[in-house]
Coordinates of C-alpha atoms and ligand atoms in Angstrom, one line a residue:
X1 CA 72.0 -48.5 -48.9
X2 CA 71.7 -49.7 -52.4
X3 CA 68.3 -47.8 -52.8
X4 CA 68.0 -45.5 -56.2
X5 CA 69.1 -41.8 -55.8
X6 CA 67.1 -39.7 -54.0
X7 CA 65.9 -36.4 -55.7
X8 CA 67.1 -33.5 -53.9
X9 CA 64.7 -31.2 -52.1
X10 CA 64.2 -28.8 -49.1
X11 CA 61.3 -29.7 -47.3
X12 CA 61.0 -32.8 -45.7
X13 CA 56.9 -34.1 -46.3
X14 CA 56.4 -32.0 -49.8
X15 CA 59.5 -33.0 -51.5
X16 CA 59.3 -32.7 -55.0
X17 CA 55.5 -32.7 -54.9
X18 CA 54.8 -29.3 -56.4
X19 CA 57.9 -29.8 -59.4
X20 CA 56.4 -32.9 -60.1
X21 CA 52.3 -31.7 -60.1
X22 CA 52.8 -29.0 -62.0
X23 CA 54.8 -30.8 -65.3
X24 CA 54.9 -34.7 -64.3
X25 CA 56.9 -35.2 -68.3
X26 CA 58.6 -32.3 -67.7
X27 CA 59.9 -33.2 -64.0
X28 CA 60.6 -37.1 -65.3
X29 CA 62.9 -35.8 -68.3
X30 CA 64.7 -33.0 -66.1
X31 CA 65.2 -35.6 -63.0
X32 CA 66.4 -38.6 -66.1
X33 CA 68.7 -36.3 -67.0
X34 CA 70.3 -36.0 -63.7
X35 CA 70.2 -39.0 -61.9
X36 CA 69.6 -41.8 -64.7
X37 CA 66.8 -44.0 -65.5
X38 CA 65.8 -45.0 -61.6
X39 CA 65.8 -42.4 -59.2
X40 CA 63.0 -41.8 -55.7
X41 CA 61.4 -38.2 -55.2
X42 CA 58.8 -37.4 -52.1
X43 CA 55.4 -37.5 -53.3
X44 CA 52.9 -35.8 -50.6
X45 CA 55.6 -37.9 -47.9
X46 CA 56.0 -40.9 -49.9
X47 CA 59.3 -42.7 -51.0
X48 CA 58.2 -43.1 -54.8
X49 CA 60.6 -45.0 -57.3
X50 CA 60.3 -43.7 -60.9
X51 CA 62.0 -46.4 -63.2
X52 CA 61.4 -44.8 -66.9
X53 CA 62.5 -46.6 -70.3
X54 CA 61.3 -50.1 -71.7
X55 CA 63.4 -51.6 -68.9
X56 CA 61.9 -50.0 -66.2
X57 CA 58.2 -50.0 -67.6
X58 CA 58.5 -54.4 -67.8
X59 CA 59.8 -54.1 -64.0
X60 CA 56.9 -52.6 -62.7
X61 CA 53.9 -53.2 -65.1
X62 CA 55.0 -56.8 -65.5
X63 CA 55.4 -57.1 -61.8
X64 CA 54.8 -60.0 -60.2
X65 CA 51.7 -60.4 -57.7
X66 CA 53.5 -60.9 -54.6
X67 CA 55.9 -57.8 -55.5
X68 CA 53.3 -55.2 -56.9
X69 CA 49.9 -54.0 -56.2
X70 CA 47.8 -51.4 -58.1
X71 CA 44.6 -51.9 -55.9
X72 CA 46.3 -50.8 -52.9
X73 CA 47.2 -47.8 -53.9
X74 CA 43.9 -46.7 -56.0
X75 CA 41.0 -48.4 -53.9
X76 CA 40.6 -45.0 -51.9
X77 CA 40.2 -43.4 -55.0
X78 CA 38.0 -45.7 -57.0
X79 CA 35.5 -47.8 -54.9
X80 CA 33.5 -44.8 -54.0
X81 CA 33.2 -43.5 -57.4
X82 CA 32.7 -47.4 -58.5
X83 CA 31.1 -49.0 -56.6
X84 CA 32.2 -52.2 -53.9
X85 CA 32.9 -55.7 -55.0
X86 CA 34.6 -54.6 -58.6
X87 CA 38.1 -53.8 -60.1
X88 CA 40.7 -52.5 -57.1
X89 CA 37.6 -53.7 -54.4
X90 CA 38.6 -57.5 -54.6
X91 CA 40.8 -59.9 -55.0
X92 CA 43.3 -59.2 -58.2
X93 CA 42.2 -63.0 -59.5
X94 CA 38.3 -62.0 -59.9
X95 CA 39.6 -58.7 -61.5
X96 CA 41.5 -60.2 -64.1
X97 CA 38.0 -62.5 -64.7
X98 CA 35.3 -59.3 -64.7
X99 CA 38.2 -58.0 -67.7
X100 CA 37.1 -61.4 -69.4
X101 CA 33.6 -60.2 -69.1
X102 CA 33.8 -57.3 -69.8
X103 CA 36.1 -57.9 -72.8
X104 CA 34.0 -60.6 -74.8
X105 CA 31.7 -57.8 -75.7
X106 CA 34.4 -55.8 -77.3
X107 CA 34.7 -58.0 -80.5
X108 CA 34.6 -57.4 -84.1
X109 CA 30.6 -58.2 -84.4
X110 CA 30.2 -55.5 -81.6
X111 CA 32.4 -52.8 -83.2
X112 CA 30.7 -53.2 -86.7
X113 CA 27.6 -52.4 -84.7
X114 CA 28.7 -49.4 -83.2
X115 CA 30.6 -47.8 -85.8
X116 CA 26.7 -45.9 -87.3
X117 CA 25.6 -45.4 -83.5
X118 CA 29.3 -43.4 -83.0
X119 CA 28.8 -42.2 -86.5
X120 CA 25.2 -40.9 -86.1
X121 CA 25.8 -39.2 -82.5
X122 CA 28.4 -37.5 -84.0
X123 CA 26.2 -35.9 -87.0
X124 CA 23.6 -35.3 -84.7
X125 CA 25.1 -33.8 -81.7
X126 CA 26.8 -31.3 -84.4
X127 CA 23.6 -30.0 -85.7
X128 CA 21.5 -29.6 -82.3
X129 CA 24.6 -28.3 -80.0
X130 CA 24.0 -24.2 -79.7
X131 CA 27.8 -24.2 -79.8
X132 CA 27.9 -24.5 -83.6
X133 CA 25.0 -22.3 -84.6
X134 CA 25.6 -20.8 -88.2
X135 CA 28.3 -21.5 -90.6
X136 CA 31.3 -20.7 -88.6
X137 CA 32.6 -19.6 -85.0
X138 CA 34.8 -20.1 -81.9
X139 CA 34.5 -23.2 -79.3
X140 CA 36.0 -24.2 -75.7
X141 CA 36.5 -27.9 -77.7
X142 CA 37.2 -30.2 -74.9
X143 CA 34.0 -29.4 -73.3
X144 CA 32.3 -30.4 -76.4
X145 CA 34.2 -33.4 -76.8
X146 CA 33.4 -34.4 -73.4
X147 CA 30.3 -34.6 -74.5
X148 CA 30.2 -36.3 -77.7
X149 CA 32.7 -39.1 -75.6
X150 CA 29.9 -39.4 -73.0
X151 CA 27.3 -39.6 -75.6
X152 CA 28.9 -42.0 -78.0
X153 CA 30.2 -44.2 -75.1
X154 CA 26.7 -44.7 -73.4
X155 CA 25.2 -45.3 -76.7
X156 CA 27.3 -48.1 -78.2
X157 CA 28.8 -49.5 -74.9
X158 CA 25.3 -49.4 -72.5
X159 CA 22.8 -49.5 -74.9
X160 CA 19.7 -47.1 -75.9
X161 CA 18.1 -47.2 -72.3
X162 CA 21.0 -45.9 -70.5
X163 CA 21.9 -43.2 -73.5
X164 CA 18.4 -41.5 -73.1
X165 CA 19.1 -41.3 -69.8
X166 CA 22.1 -38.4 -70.4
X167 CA 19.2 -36.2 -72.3
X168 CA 17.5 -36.8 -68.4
X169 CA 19.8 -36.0 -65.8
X170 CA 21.9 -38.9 -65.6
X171 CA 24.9 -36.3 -66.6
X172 CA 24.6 -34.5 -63.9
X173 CA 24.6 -37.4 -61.7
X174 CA 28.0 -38.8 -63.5
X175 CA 29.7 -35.3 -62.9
X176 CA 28.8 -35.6 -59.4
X177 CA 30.8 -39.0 -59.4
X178 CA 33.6 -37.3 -61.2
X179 CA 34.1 -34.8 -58.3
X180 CA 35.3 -38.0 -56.6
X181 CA 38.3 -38.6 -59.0
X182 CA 40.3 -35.5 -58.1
X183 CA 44.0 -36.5 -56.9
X184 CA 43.3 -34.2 -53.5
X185 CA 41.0 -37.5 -52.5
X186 CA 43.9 -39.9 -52.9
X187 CA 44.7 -37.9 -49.1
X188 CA 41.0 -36.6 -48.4
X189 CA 38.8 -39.6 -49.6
X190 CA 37.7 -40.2 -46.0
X191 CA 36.7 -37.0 -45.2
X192 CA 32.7 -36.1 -44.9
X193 CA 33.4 -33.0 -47.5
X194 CA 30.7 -31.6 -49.4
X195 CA 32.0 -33.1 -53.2
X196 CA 32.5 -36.6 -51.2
X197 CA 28.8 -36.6 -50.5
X198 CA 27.7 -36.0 -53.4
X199 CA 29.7 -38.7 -55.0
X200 CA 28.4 -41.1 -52.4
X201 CA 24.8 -40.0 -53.5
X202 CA 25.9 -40.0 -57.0
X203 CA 27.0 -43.5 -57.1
X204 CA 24.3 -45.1 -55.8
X205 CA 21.7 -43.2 -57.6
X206 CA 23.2 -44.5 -61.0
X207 CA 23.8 -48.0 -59.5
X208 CA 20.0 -48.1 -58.8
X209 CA 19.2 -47.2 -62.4
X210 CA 21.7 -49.7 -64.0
X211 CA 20.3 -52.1 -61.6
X212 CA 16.4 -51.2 -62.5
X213 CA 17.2 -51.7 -66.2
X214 CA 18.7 -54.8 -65.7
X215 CA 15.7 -56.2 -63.6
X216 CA 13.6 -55.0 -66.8
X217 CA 15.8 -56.8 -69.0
X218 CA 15.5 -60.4 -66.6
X219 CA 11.9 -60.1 -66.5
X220 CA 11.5 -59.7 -70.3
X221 CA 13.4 -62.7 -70.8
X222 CA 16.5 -60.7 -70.5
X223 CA 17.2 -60.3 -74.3
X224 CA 16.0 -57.6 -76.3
X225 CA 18.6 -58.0 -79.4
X226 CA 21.4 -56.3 -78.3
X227 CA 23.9 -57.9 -76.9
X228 CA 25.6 -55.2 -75.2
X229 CA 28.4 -55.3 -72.6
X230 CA 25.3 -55.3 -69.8
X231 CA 23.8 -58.1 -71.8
X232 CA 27.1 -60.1 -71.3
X233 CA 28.0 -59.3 -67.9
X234 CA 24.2 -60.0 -66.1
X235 CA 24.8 -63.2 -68.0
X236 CA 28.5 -63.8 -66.8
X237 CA 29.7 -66.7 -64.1
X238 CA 32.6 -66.8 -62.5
X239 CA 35.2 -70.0 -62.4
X240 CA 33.7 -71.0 -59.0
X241 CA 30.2 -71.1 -60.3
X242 CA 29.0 -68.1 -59.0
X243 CA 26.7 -65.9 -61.3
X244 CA 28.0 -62.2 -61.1
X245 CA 25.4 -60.3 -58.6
X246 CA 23.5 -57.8 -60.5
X247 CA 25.0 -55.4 -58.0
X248 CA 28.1 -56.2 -59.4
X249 CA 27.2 -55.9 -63.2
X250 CA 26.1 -52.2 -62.1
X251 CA 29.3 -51.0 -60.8
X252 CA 31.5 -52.5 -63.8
X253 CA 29.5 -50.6 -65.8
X254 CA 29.9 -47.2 -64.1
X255 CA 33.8 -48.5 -63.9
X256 CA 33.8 -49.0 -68.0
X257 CA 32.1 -45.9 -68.6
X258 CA 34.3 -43.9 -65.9
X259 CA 37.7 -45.1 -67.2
X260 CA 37.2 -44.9 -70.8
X261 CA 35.4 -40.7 -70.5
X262 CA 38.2 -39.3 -69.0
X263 CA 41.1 -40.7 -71.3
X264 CA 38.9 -41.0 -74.5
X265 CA 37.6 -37.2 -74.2
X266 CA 41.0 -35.8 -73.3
X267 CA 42.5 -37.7 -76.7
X268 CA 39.7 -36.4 -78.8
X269 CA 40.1 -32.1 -77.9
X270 CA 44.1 -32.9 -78.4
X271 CA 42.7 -34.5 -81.9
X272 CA 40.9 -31.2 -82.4
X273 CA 43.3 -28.8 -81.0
X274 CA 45.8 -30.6 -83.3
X275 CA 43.8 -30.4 -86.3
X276 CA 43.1 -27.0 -85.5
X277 CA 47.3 -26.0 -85.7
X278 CA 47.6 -27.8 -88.9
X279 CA 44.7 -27.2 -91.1
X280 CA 46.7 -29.3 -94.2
X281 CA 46.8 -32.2 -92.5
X282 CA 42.7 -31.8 -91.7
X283 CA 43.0 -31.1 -95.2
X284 CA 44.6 -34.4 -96.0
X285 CA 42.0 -36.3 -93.9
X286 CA 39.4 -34.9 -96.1
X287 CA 41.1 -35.9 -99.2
X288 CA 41.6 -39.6 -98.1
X289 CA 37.9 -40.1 -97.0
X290 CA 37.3 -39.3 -100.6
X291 CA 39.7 -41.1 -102.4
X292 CA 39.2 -44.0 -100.3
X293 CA 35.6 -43.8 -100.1
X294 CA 34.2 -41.9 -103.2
X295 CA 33.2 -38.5 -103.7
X296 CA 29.6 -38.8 -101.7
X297 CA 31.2 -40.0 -98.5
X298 CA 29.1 -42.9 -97.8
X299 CA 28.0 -44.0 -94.4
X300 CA 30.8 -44.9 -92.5
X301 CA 30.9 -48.4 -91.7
X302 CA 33.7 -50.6 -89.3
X303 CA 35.0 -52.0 -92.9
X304 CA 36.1 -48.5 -94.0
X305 CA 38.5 -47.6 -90.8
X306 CA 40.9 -49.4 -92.2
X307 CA 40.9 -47.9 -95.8
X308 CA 42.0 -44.5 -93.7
X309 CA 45.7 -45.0 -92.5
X310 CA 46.0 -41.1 -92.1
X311 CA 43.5 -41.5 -89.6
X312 CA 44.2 -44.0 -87.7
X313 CA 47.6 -42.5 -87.3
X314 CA 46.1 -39.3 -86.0
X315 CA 45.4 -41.4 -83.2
X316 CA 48.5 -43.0 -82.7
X317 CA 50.6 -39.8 -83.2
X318 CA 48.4 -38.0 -80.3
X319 CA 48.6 -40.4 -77.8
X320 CA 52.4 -40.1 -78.5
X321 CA 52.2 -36.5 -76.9
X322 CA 49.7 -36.3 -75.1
X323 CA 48.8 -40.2 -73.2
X324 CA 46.1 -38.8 -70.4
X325 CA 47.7 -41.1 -68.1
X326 CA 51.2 -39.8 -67.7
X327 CA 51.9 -41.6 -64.4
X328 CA 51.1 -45.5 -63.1
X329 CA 51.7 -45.9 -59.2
X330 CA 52.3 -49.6 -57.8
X331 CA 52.8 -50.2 -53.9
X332 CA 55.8 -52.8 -53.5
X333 CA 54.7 -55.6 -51.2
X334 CA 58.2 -57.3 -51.0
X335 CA 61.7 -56.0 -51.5
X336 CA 62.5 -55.8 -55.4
X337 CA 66.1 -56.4 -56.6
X338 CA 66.2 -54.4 -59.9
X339 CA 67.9 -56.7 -62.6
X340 CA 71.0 -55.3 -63.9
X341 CA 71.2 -53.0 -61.2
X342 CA 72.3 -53.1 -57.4
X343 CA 69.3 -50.8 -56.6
X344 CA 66.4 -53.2 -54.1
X345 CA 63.7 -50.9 -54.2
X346 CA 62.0 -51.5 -50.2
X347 CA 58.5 -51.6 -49.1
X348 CA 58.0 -48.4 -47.9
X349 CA 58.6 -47.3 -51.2
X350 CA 55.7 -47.2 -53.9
X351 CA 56.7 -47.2 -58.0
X352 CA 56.2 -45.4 -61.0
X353 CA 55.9 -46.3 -64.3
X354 CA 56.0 -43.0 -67.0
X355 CA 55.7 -44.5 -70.2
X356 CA 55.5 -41.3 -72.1
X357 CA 59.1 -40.7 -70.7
X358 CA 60.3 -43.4 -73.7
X359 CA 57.4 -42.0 -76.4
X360 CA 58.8 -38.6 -76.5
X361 CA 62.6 -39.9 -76.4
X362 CA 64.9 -39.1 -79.6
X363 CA 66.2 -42.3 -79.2
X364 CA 63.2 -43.7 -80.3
X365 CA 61.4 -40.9 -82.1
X366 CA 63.1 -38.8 -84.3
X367 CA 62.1 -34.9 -83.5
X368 CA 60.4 -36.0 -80.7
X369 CA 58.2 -33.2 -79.4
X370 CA 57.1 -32.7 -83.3
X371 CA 53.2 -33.8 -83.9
X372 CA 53.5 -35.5 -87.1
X373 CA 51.2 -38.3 -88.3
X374 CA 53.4 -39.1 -91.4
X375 CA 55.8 -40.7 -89.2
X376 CA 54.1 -43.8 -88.7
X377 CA 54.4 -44.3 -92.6
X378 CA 57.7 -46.7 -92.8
X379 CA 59.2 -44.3 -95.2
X380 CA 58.9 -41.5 -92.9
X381 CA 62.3 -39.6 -92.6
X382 CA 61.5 -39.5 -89.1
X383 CA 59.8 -43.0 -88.5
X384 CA 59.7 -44.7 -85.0
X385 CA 63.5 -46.2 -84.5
X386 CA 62.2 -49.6 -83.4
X387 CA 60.9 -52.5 -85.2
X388 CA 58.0 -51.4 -87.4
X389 CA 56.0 -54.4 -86.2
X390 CA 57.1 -54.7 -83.1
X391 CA 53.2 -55.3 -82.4
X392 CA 53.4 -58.8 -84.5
X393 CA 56.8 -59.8 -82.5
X394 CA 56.1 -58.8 -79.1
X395 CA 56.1 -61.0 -76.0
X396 CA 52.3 -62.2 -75.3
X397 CA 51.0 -63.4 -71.9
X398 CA 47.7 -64.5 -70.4
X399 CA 46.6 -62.8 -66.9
X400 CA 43.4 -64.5 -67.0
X401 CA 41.9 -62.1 -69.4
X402 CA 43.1 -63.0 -73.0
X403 CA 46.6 -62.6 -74.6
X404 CA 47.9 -59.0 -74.1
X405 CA 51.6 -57.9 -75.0
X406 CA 53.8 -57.6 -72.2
X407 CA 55.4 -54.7 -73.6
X408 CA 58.6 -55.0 -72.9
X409 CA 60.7 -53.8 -75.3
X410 CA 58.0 -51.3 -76.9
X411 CA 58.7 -47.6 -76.2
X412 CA 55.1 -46.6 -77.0
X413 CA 52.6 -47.8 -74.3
X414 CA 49.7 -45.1 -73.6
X415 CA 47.3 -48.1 -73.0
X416 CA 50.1 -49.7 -70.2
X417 CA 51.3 -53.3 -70.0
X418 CA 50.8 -56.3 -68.4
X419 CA 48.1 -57.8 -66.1
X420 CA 46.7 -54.1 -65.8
X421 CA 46.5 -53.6 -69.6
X422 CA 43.8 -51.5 -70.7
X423 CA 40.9 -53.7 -72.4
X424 CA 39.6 -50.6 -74.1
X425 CA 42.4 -50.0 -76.5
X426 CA 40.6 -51.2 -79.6
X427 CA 36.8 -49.9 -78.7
X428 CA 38.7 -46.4 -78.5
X429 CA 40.3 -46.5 -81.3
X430 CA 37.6 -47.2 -82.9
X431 CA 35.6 -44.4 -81.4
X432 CA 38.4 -41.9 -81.4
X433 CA 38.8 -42.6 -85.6
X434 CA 35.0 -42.4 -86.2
X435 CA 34.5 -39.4 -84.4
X436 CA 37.6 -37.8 -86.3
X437 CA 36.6 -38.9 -89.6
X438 CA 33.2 -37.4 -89.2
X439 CA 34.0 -34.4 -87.9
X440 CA 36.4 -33.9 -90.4
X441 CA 33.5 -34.4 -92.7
X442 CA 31.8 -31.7 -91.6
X443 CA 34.2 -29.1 -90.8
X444 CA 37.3 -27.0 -91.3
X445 CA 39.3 -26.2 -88.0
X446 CA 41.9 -22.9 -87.6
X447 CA 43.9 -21.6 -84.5
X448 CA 42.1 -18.0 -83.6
X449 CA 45.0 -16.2 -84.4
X450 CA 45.5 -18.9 -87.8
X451 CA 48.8 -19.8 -85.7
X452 CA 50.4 -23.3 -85.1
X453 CA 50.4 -23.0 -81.7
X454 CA 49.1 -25.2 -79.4
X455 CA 48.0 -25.0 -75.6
X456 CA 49.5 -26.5 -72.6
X457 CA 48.7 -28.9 -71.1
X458 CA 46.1 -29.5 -67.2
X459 CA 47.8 -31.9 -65.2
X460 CA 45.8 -30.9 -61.9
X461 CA 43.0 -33.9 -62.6
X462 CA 44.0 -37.7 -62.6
X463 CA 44.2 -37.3 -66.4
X464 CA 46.0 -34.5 -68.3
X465 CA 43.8 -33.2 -70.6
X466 CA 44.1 -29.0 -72.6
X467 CA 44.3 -26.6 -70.7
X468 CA 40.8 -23.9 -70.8
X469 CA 39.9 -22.4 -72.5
X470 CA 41.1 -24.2 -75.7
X471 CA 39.2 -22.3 -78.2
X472 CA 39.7 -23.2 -81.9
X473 CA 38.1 -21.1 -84.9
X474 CA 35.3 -24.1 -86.5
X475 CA 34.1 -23.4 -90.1
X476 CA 31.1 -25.7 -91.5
X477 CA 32.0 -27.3 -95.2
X478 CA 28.5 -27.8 -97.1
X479 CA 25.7 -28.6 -94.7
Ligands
HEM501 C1 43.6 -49.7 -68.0 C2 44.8 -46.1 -71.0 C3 40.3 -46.1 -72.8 C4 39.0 -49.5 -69.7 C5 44.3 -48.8 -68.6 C6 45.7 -48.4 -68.4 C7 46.0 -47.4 -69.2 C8 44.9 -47.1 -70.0 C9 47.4 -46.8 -69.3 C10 46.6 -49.2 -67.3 C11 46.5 -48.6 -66.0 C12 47.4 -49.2 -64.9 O1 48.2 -50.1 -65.3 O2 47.3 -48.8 -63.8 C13 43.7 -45.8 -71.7 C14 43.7 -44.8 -72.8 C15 42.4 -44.8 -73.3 C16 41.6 -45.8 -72.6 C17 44.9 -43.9 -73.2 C18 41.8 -44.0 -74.4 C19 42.4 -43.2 -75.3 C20 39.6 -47.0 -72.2 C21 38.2 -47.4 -72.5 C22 37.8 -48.3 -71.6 C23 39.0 -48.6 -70.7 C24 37.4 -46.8 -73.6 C25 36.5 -49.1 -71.4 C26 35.8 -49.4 -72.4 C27 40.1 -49.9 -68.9 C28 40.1 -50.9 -67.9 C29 41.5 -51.0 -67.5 C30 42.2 -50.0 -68.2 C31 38.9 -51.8 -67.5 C32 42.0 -52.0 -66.5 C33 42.4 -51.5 -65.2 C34 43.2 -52.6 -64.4 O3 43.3 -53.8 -64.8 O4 43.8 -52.3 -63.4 N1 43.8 -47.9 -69.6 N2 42.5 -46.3 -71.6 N3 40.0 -47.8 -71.1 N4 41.4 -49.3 -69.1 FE1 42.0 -47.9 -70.4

């Protein structure tokens, strides 16, 4: 009684499970369409409540503590691949103060440091990588730009020590942990299976060398200069006077660098795929750098990101389609009444939040299913719907880890809401827009067939990401 409609389906345990695997946005807007805004479908034999819109995103990602829980669901996922003690391993109070930690070192100081690390990997990684051998060619992109990510990442977020490390093995070692983040181990993580091992072996391997470096680092005095997110963490103390265990610092490293390569390297081979179906606007790019710029195209510096509107909105307008995280699961730990609505949601239910549901609605965005930068520009014929600034007006709240916007009447969320809110929103911009501009800098991208088509999309890994191959045509301009 007075539960949301259930979806219909045949078989009792899979229930919607393979509709909603194969095409999650697909499955959402089809299911919307029928039942409404709140509606339950059988995921692997759970009861799971989707509520999309802005209504139903501020119900569950501004849940209250004693109503939702995001640990319980992804702990099995995330503390072997982690590490214990950190993020979904504890208490949600001392995860809300390691995202304090962790986010003092993602400040404007920081950021104008990284932008020439980003810039340089990019430059370099371009001229040594055997994919891009004479002056033009075909490459698989997002394996590339899975590289770059990891690259760039390690370098500006971990510092020098740890990036030389990927030229020695440590990649391996961090695709071993990958293995771990498959959505089979959400049912299998307990299971002694080969890929499990691995990650097990995987995890404390790289532990050990964050650890080692950071023993270095106390015994030198602990400073060398560079007051990097290790730097600031192996420094850190939490409210009840405890200093955070080095053990500690190791596994919210692998937990930055885990979450941020998935979704960051997914964004940037949409970026490129993108590009790559509409040559004029890469065209366009190249045109502002120089206008904005000058004709040489100086060094890129944290300064200049903001002279490039068109590029920043390259950013915006991909995460629009193509958000890797399409869906946000929540257990329910007490009945929720929804407001509005004579719907209580029980607690053998779990919730979903599917923010992408409202980003590629008409209500909000004209031609919605159109990539089109231009449409962040206020005079856009087909500009967002909602306020403009809705950023400046929104609702802020404190979770222990800074003011973030609650969200609740915003549409466009791809970095989530509330006391879960992604911390790496502006150290990803940051890096997505550098690596853009400088790769724009040095090439000219086609579809193979010179269409503007563009591939479908993987949604068999926690994060979507292009389906492979996704092979675009690469020509060098003059280097
Ligand atoms: C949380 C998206 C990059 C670190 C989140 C959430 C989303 C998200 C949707 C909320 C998850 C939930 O509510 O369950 C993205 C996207 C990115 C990105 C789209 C890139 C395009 C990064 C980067 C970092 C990072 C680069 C690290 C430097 C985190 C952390 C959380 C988080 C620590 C908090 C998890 C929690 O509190 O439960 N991100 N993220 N993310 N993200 Fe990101």
């Amino acid at each position: 009684p007075n539960e949301p409609p259930v979806v219909f389906h045949w078989f009792p345990i899979i229930g919607s499970t393979i509709t909603y695997g194969m095409d999650p946005p697909r499955f959402f807007h089809e299911m919307r369409a029928k039942y409404g805004d709140i509606f339950t479908f059988i995921l692997l034999g759970k009861k799971t409540t989707v509520y999309v819109g802005p209504a139903g995103n501020d119900f569950i990602l501004n849940g209250k503590l004693k109503d939702v829980s995001a640990e319980d669901i992804y702990t099995v996922l995330t503390t072997p691949v982690f590490g214990k003690d950190v993020v979904y391993d504890c208490p949600n109070s001392k995860l809300m103060e390691q995202k304090k930690f962790m986010k003092v070192a993602l400040t404007t100081p920081a950021f104008q440091k990284y932008v020439p690390i980003i810039a340089d990997e990019v430059t370099s990684y371009f001229k040594k990588c055997p994919d891009f051998k004479g002056q033009s060619g075909v490459a698989n992109i997002p394996k590339n730009m899975a590289e770059l990510t990891i690259f760039t990442a390690s370098h500006s977020l971990q510092g020098k020590e740890v990036r030389s490390r990927f030229d020695e093995g440590i990649a391996a070692l961090y695709h071993d942990l990958d293995m771990g983040f498959t959505p089979v181990n959400f049912m299998l993580h307990w299971v002694p299976l080969p890929w499990n091992a691995r990650r097990d072996r995987a995890q404390r391997t790289i532990a050990n060398i964050y650890m080692d470096i950071i023993k270095e680092r106390r015994a030198k005095g602990n400073n060398d200069g560079s007051e990097d997110i290790m730097w600031h963490l192996m420094n850190a103390t939490y409210k009840n006077g405890v200093k955070v265990p080095d053990h500690e610092v190791a596994h919210m490293l692998i937990a930055l660098l885990m979450a941020g390569q998935h979704s960051s390297s997914s964004t940037s081979a949409w970026i490129m795929l993108r590009l790559a179906s509409r040559p004029d606007i890469t065209e366009a790019l190249y045109r502002e750098q120089v206008e904005a710029l000058g004709e040489d195209l100086p060094p890129l510096t944290y300064e200049d990101l903001a002279k490039l509107p068109l590029n920043q909105n390259i950013i915006k307008e991909t995460l629009r389609l193509h958000a890797p995280i399409h869906s946000i699961l929540r257990a329910v730990k007490s009945p929720m009444q929804v407001p509005g609505t004579k719907y209580v949601v029980p607690t053998s239910h779990q919730l979903l939040a599917a923010a992408g549901v409202s980003a590629t609605d008409p209500k909000y965005f004209p031609e919605p299913d159109l990539w089109e930068p231009t449409r962040w520009n206020k005079d856009s014929p087909i500009a967002p719907s909602v306020v403009q600034d809705a950023a400046a007006e929104e609702e802020k709240i404190d979770y222990g880890y800074g003011l973030v916007s609650k969200g609740a009447n915003s549409p466009y969320l791809p970095f989530g809401a509330g006391r879960h809110r992604c911390i790496g929103e502006q150290f990803a911009n940051l890096q997505l827009q550098v690596i853009t501009a400088m790769i724009v800098r040095m090439f000219k991208f086609r579809n193979v067939d010179g269409s503007n088509r563009v591939i479908g999309t993987d949604y068999a890994s926690l994060f979507s990401r292009p389906l492979e191959p996704a092979n675009i045509h690469w020509e060098k301009r003059n280097w």
